[in-house]
Backbone as a chain_set.jsonl record, in Angstrom:
{"seq": "MKARIPKNMGGGAQNMNSMIKQAQKMQDQITELQEDIEGRDFSAVVGGGAVEVVVTGKKTIKSLTIKPEVVDPEDIEMLQDLIISAVNEAVNNVESTTESEMSKITGGVSLPGLF", "coords": {"N": [[-11.299, -48.223, 17.703], [-11.753, -45.388, 16.226], [-9.144, -42.922, 14.912], [-9.86, -39.455, 14.551], [-9.702, -36.792, 12.727], [-9.486, -33.345, 13.27], [-11.923, -31.067, 11.547], [-10.826, -28.948, 10.322], [-8.227, -29.601, 10.023], [-7.832, -31.375, 7.916], [-7.431, -31.984, 4.418], [-5.05, -32.69, 3.375], [-3.015, -32.362, 0.755], [-4.1, -30.189, -0.616], [-4.262, -28.693, 1.709], [-1.287, -28.646, 2.092], [-0.325, -27.16, -0.327], [-1.503, -24.499, 0.024], [-0.362, -23.891, 2.061], [2.357, -23.69, 1.246], [2.25, -21.634, -0.725], [1.194, -19.716, 1.17], [3.634, -19.272, 2.172], [5.518, -18.793, 0.652], [4.796, -16.524, -0.151], [5.047, -14.924, 1.848], [7.798, -14.684, 2.034], [8.552, -13.606, -0.318], [7.371, -11.265, 0.647], [9.223, -10.249, 2.225], [11.634, -10.124, 1.246], [11.307, -7.963, -0.339], [10.779, -6.042, 1.478], [13.229, -6.041, 2.872], [15.014, -4.98, 0.662], [13.8, -2.632, 0.224], [14.202, -1.563, 2.753], [17.448, -1.381, 2.85], [17.69, 0.403, 0.695], [16.863, 2.786, 2.125], [17.953, 6.085, 3.738], [19.154, 6.505, 7.194], [19.295, 8.789, 9.9], [20.734, 10.061, 12.378], [21.103, 12.445, 15.25], [23.407, 14.262, 17.142], [24.46, 15.471, 20.467], [23.215, 17.834, 20.569], [22.72, 18.863, 17.681], [25.807, 18.885, 17.209], [26.88, 16.734, 16.011], [26.319, 14.715, 13.308], [25.108, 12.029, 11.656], [24.514, 10.038, 8.896], [23.606, 7.051, 7.717], [23.37, 4.196, 5.438], [20.734, 1.532, 4.711], [21.94, -0.862, 4.49], [23.877, -0.19, 6.562], [26.352, 1.044, 6.369], [27.955, 3.954, 6.157], [26.92, 6.867, 5.124], [27.446, 9.677, 5.321], [28.947, 12.257, 7.126], [28.668, 15.043, 9.241], [30.132, 17.377, 11.231], [29.937, 20.114, 13.004], [32.249, 22.974, 13.177], [32.584, 24.146, 15.335], [32.605, 22.584, 17.598], [35.12, 21.315, 17.267], [37.512, 20.586, 19.0], [40.724, 20.856, 19.682], [42.022, 20.588, 22.093], [40.334, 18.467, 23.058], [39.913, 16.076, 21.669], [38.748, 13.684, 22.463], [36.252, 14.251, 23.115], [35.08, 14.757, 20.984], [35.313, 12.347, 19.447], [33.654, 10.482, 21.052], [30.951, 11.848, 20.626], [30.811, 11.011, 17.85], [30.873, 8.434, 17.608], [28.515, 7.626, 19.007], [26.813, 8.832, 17.377], [26.942, 7.154, 14.961], [26.404, 4.553, 16.18], [23.675, 4.972, 17.089], [22.296, 5.723, 14.869], [22.55, 3.336, 13.416], [21.427, 1.915, 15.188], [18.962, 2.618, 14.587], [18.282, 1.627, 12.049], [18.509, -1.132, 12.573], [16.008, -1.122, 14.445], [13.91, -0.356, 12.926], [13.914, -2.109, 10.962], [13.416, -4.375, 12.408], [10.77, -3.821, 13.321], [9.186, -3.303, 11.019], [9.415, -5.895, 9.776], [8.486, -7.845, 11.705], [5.741, -7.103, 11.113], [5.208, -8.508, 8.892], [5.805, -10.91, 9.656], [4.263, -11.381, 11.592], [5.193, -11.052, 13.998], [6.471, -13.208, 14.592], [9.895, -14.565, 15.277], [12.143, -15.012, 12.835], [14.686, -17.284, 12.507], [18.022, -16.049, 10.778], [17.069, -14.237, 8.824], [17.209, -12.084, 9.594]], "CA": [[-11.572, -47.417, 17.915], [-11.274, -44.481, 15.051], [-8.821, -41.295, 15.14], [-10.699, -38.372, 14.162], [-9.072, -35.498, 12.39], [-10.275, -32.066, 13.128], [-12.504, -30.519, 10.348], [-10.266, -27.979, 9.676], [-6.884, -29.89, 9.724], [-7.761, -32.164, 6.7], [-7.18, -31.385, 3.001], [-3.881, -33.247, 2.661], [-2.29, -31.866, -0.833], [-4.661, -29.235, -0.788], [-3.978, -27.584, 2.746], [-0.108, -27.918, 1.895], [-0.071, -26.237, -1.204], [-1.716, -23.461, 0.578], [0.956, -23.693, 3.184], [3.882, -23.397, 0.658], [1.807, -20.803, -0.837], [1.426, -18.494, 1.884], [5.413, -19.089, 2.599], [6.292, -18.0, -0.78], [4.182, -14.764, -0.234], [5.686, -14.328, 3.208], [9.374, -14.8, 1.728], [8.613, -12.382, -1.394], [7.237, -9.361, 1.224], [10.537, -10.015, 3.418], [12.515, -9.972, 0.246], [10.871, -6.852, -0.709], [10.941, -5.206, 2.489], [14.451, -5.982, 2.794], [15.423, -4.297, -0.547], [13.4, -1.431, 0.588], [15.015, -0.819, 3.543], [18.56, -1.432, 1.95], [17.701, 1.975, -0.163], [16.787, 3.967, 2.675], [18.859, 6.386, 4.769], [18.716, 6.455, 8.552], [20.351, 9.46, 10.683], [20.941, 10.486, 13.917], [22.099, 13.824, 15.253], [23.75, 13.933, 18.597], [25.484, 17.13, 20.829], [22.813, 18.83, 20.147], [23.255, 18.888, 16.677], [26.939, 19.363, 17.076], [27.457, 15.317, 15.245], [25.12, 14.096, 12.2], [25.817, 11.103, 10.596], [23.948, 9.3, 7.622], [23.987, 5.312, 7.631], [22.541, 3.198, 4.399], [20.004, 0.494, 5.407], [22.929, -1.878, 4.593], [24.618, -0.162, 7.776], [27.195, 1.974, 5.809], [28.153, 5.396, 6.846], [26.947, 7.774, 3.951], [27.871, 11.164, 5.533], [29.46, 12.624, 8.495], [28.667, 16.434, 9.314], [30.453, 18.194, 12.051], [30.093, 21.559, 13.389], [33.359, 23.314, 13.111], [32.632, 24.485, 17.192], [32.798, 21.394, 18.287], [36.24, 20.539, 16.771], [38.869, 21.342, 19.926], [42.029, 20.154, 19.534], [42.199, 20.051, 23.352], [39.341, 17.61, 23.559], [39.204, 14.953, 20.728], [37.922, 12.651, 23.07], [34.661, 14.345, 23.192], [34.324, 14.525, 19.439], [35.363, 10.814, 19.007], [32.343, 9.772, 21.703], [30.134, 12.119, 19.546], [30.845, 10.714, 16.392], [30.79, 7.011, 18.013], [27.042, 7.996, 19.679], [25.5, 9.193, 16.159], [26.904, 6.109, 14.467], [25.631, 3.878, 16.861], [22.35, 5.135, 17.274], [21.762, 5.392, 13.521], [22.788, 1.703, 13.033], [20.136, 1.11, 15.954], [17.297, 3.38, 14.079], [18.128, 0.622, 10.701], [17.767, -2.355, 12.993], [14.861, -1.492, 15.11], [13.099, -0.111, 11.663], [14.0, -3.489, 10.134], [12.821, -5.508, 13.51], [9.162, -3.417, 13.341], [8.659, -3.364, 9.794], [9.631, -7.455, 9.429], [7.062, -8.373, 12.311], [3.864, -6.604, 10.91], [4.925, -9.368, 7.748], [5.993, -12.34, 10.19], [3.032, -11.504, 12.647], [5.929, -11.237, 15.342], [7.462, -14.683, 14.726], [11.006, -14.568, 15.216], [12.654, -16.203, 12.0], [16.29, -17.045, 12.611], [18.646, -15.911, 9.825], [16.055, -13.564, 8.036], [17.345, -10.193, 9.883]], "C": [[-10.851, -46.472, 16.837], [-10.414, -43.232, 15.726], [-9.298, -40.437, 14.303], [-9.561, -37.215, 13.907], [-9.851, -34.567, 12.297], [-10.52, -31.903, 11.781], [-11.185, -29.81, 9.511], [-8.473, -28.401, 9.278], [-6.836, -31.136, 8.546], [-7.328, -31.595, 5.437], [-6.208, -31.915, 2.276], [-3.108, -32.21, 1.69], [-2.651, -30.66, -0.807], [-4.33, -28.153, 0.323], [-2.416, -27.599, 2.431], [0.318, -27.256, 0.848], [-0.595, -25.19, -0.931], [-0.811, -23.177, 1.33], [2.294, -23.11, 2.373], [3.427, -22.111, -0.249], [2.018, -19.347, -0.145], [2.894, -18.398, 2.229], [5.977, -18.392, 1.502], [5.614, -16.693, -0.582], [4.819, -14.322, 0.818], [6.99, -13.864, 2.671], [9.438, -13.324, 0.493], [8.302, -11.028, -0.633], [8.278, -9.866, 1.96], [11.217, -9.546, 2.628], [12.584, -8.471, 0.024], [11.384, -5.873, 0.178], [12.569, -4.998, 2.435], [15.355, -4.865, 1.899], [15.163, -2.851, -0.374], [14.387, -0.49, 1.773], [16.537, -0.3, 3.484], [18.475, -0.023, 1.121], [17.374, 2.827, 0.526], [18.308, 4.653, 3.339], [18.315, 6.551, 6.005], [19.717, 7.819, 9.282], [20.001, 9.357, 11.883], [21.855, 12.062, 14.159], [22.344, 13.949, 16.673], [24.61, 15.415, 19.15], [24.555, 18.049, 20.56], [23.011, 19.762, 18.85], [24.485, 19.276, 16.023], [27.323, 18.186, 15.932], [26.267, 15.189, 14.33], [25.894, 13.281, 11.565], [24.366, 10.282, 9.832], [24.307, 7.6, 7.358], [22.775, 4.785, 6.071], [21.68, 2.415, 5.303], [20.968, -0.525, 5.351], [24.02, -1.542, 5.507], [25.934, 0.421, 7.319], [27.302, 3.017, 6.398], [28.026, 6.255, 5.38], [27.402, 8.963, 4.089], [27.995, 11.513, 6.987], [29.279, 13.979, 8.611], [28.928, 16.489, 10.822], [30.573, 19.327, 12.364], [31.636, 21.868, 13.879], [33.763, 23.797, 14.889], [32.812, 23.369, 18.031], [34.517, 20.693, 18.322], [37.323, 21.227, 17.777], [39.751, 20.271, 19.98], [42.555, 19.509, 20.908], [41.337, 18.784, 23.92], [38.91, 16.506, 22.649], [38.639, 14.144, 21.355], [36.536, 12.977, 22.922], [34.087, 14.234, 21.803], [34.428, 13.316, 19.161], [34.112, 10.325, 19.821], [30.942, 10.497, 21.03], [30.075, 11.4, 18.384], [30.246, 8.687, 16.709], [29.255, 6.722, 18.499], [26.009, 7.77, 18.658], [25.675, 7.814, 15.275], [26.128, 5.023, 14.597], [24.098, 3.964, 17.327], [21.551, 5.381, 15.563], [21.929, 3.907, 12.984], [21.516, 1.033, 14.115], [18.814, 1.416, 14.999], [17.203, 2.2, 12.526], [17.494, -0.582, 11.333], [16.562, -2.405, 13.591], [13.727, -1.02, 14.076], [12.854, -1.589, 10.997], [12.868, -4.396, 10.92], [11.078, -5.163, 13.39], [8.828, -3.935, 12.284], [8.519, -5.046, 9.649], [8.141, -8.111, 10.49], [5.913, -8.077, 11.974], [3.999, -7.953, 9.455], [4.835, -10.81, 8.533], [4.887, -12.636, 11.16], [3.83, -11.738, 14.194], [6.45, -12.438, 15.459], [8.766, -14.461, 14.371], [11.908, -15.448, 13.855], [13.843, -16.217, 11.734], [17.172, -17.057, 11.057], [18.24, -14.902, 8.807], [16.789, -11.934, 8.076], [17.756, -10.266, 11.073]], "O": [[-9.666, -46.623, 16.54], [-10.767, -42.644, 16.748], [-9.123, -40.716, 13.117], [-8.729, -36.845, 14.736], [-10.812, -34.585, 11.528], [-9.781, -32.332, 10.895], [-10.734, -30.099, 8.403], [-7.707, -27.775, 8.545], [-5.789, -31.759, 8.367], [-6.761, -30.509, 5.558], [-6.141, -31.866, 1.047], [-2.631, -31.197, 2.203], [-1.762, -29.821, -0.946], [-4.149, -26.969, 0.038], [-1.993, -26.443, 2.47], [1.4, -26.684, 0.978], [-0.213, -24.399, -1.794], [-0.379, -22.027, 1.264], [3.071, -22.263, 2.813], [4.406, -21.432, -0.558], [2.607, -18.333, -0.521], [3.298, -17.295, 2.594], [6.829, -17.505, 1.562], [6.218, -15.728, -1.049], [5.222, -13.162, 0.729], [7.298, -12.684, 2.839], [10.188, -12.348, 0.525], [8.736, -9.936, -1.001], [7.663, -9.846, 3.026], [11.665, -8.442, 2.936], [13.614, -7.809, 0.147], [12.215, -5.02, -0.135], [13.09, -3.962, 2.023], [16.186, -4.089, 2.371], [15.965, -1.97, -0.684], [14.964, 0.597, 1.748], [16.901, 0.804, 3.891], [19.551, 0.57, 1.031], [17.411, 3.934, -0.012], [19.39, 4.076, 3.44], [17.101, 6.738, 6.092], [20.933, 7.722, 9.118], [19.101, 8.669, 12.367], [22.797, 12.572, 13.554], [21.396, 13.717, 17.423], [25.214, 16.208, 18.428], [24.973, 19.173, 20.283], [23.33, 20.951, 18.841], [24.59, 19.765, 14.899], [28.009, 18.553, 14.978], [25.195, 15.634, 14.742], [26.983, 13.506, 11.037], [23.324, 10.07, 10.454], [25.321, 7.196, 6.79], [21.595, 5.106, 5.925], [21.795, 2.538, 6.523], [20.878, -1.267, 6.329], [25.032, -2.244, 5.503], [26.8, 0.184, 8.16], [26.603, 3.081, 7.41], [28.979, 6.275, 4.602], [27.825, 9.505, 3.068], [27.246, 11.102, 7.873], [30.016, 14.427, 7.734], [28.226, 15.87, 11.622], [31.618, 19.788, 11.906], [32.19, 21.209, 14.758], [34.855, 23.781, 15.458], [33.198, 23.458, 19.196], [34.978, 19.869, 19.112], [37.923, 22.252, 17.453], [39.552, 19.088, 20.258], [43.196, 18.467, 21.043], [41.582, 18.212, 24.982], [37.787, 16.009, 22.735], [37.715, 13.661, 20.701], [35.698, 12.121, 22.639], [32.987, 13.781, 21.489], [33.486, 12.948, 18.46], [33.395, 9.619, 19.112], [29.929, 9.809, 20.908], [28.931, 11.225, 17.966], [29.439, 8.007, 16.074], [28.821, 5.579, 18.356], [24.975, 7.101, 18.672], [24.632, 7.315, 14.854], [25.399, 4.514, 13.746], [23.495, 3.038, 17.869], [20.363, 5.173, 15.314], [21.254, 3.529, 12.026], [20.87, 0.002, 13.924], [17.895, 0.634, 14.754], [16.105, 2.009, 12.005], [16.417, -1.069, 10.991], [15.892, -3.432, 13.48], [12.575, -1.311, 14.398], [11.774, -2.042, 10.616], [11.867, -4.938, 10.452], [10.239, -6.064, 13.372], [8.19, -4.987, 12.315], [7.385, -5.447, 9.386], [7.115, -8.652, 10.077], [4.963, -8.699, 12.45], [2.922, -8.34, 9.002], [4.042, -11.694, 8.208], [4.57, -13.768, 11.523], [3.385, -12.318, 15.185], [6.933, -12.734, 16.552], [8.968, -14.152, 13.196], [12.271, -16.597, 14.105], [14.322, -15.436, 10.911], [16.988, -17.985, 10.269], [19.045, -14.679, 7.902], [16.91, -11.047, 7.231], [17.995, -9.238, 11.707]]}, "num_chains": 1, "name": "protein.A"}
């Protein structure tokens, strides 16, 4: 009995070359997207505009703005909580944007180690 290979599975070296070219194209697109995201700024505003933080796509804080009226020496904990909340939200914005835009390239397939 002969084994049959489906028609669209043949091609040997040609099929392999095509797959390699597709993988290289995807890798180039991923690298380009990563560089693009790293060059962007992501911001978050919390406390009704009391605290604003801007982080880069590399997840480093670029700026922090605090309205003077929220600086209460009697309630430092609230200000600390607002800052933490703003930083976390901005970093989450970076991560969700990266994940969303990356899935457009990868077709929703998670590629460990890429992002």
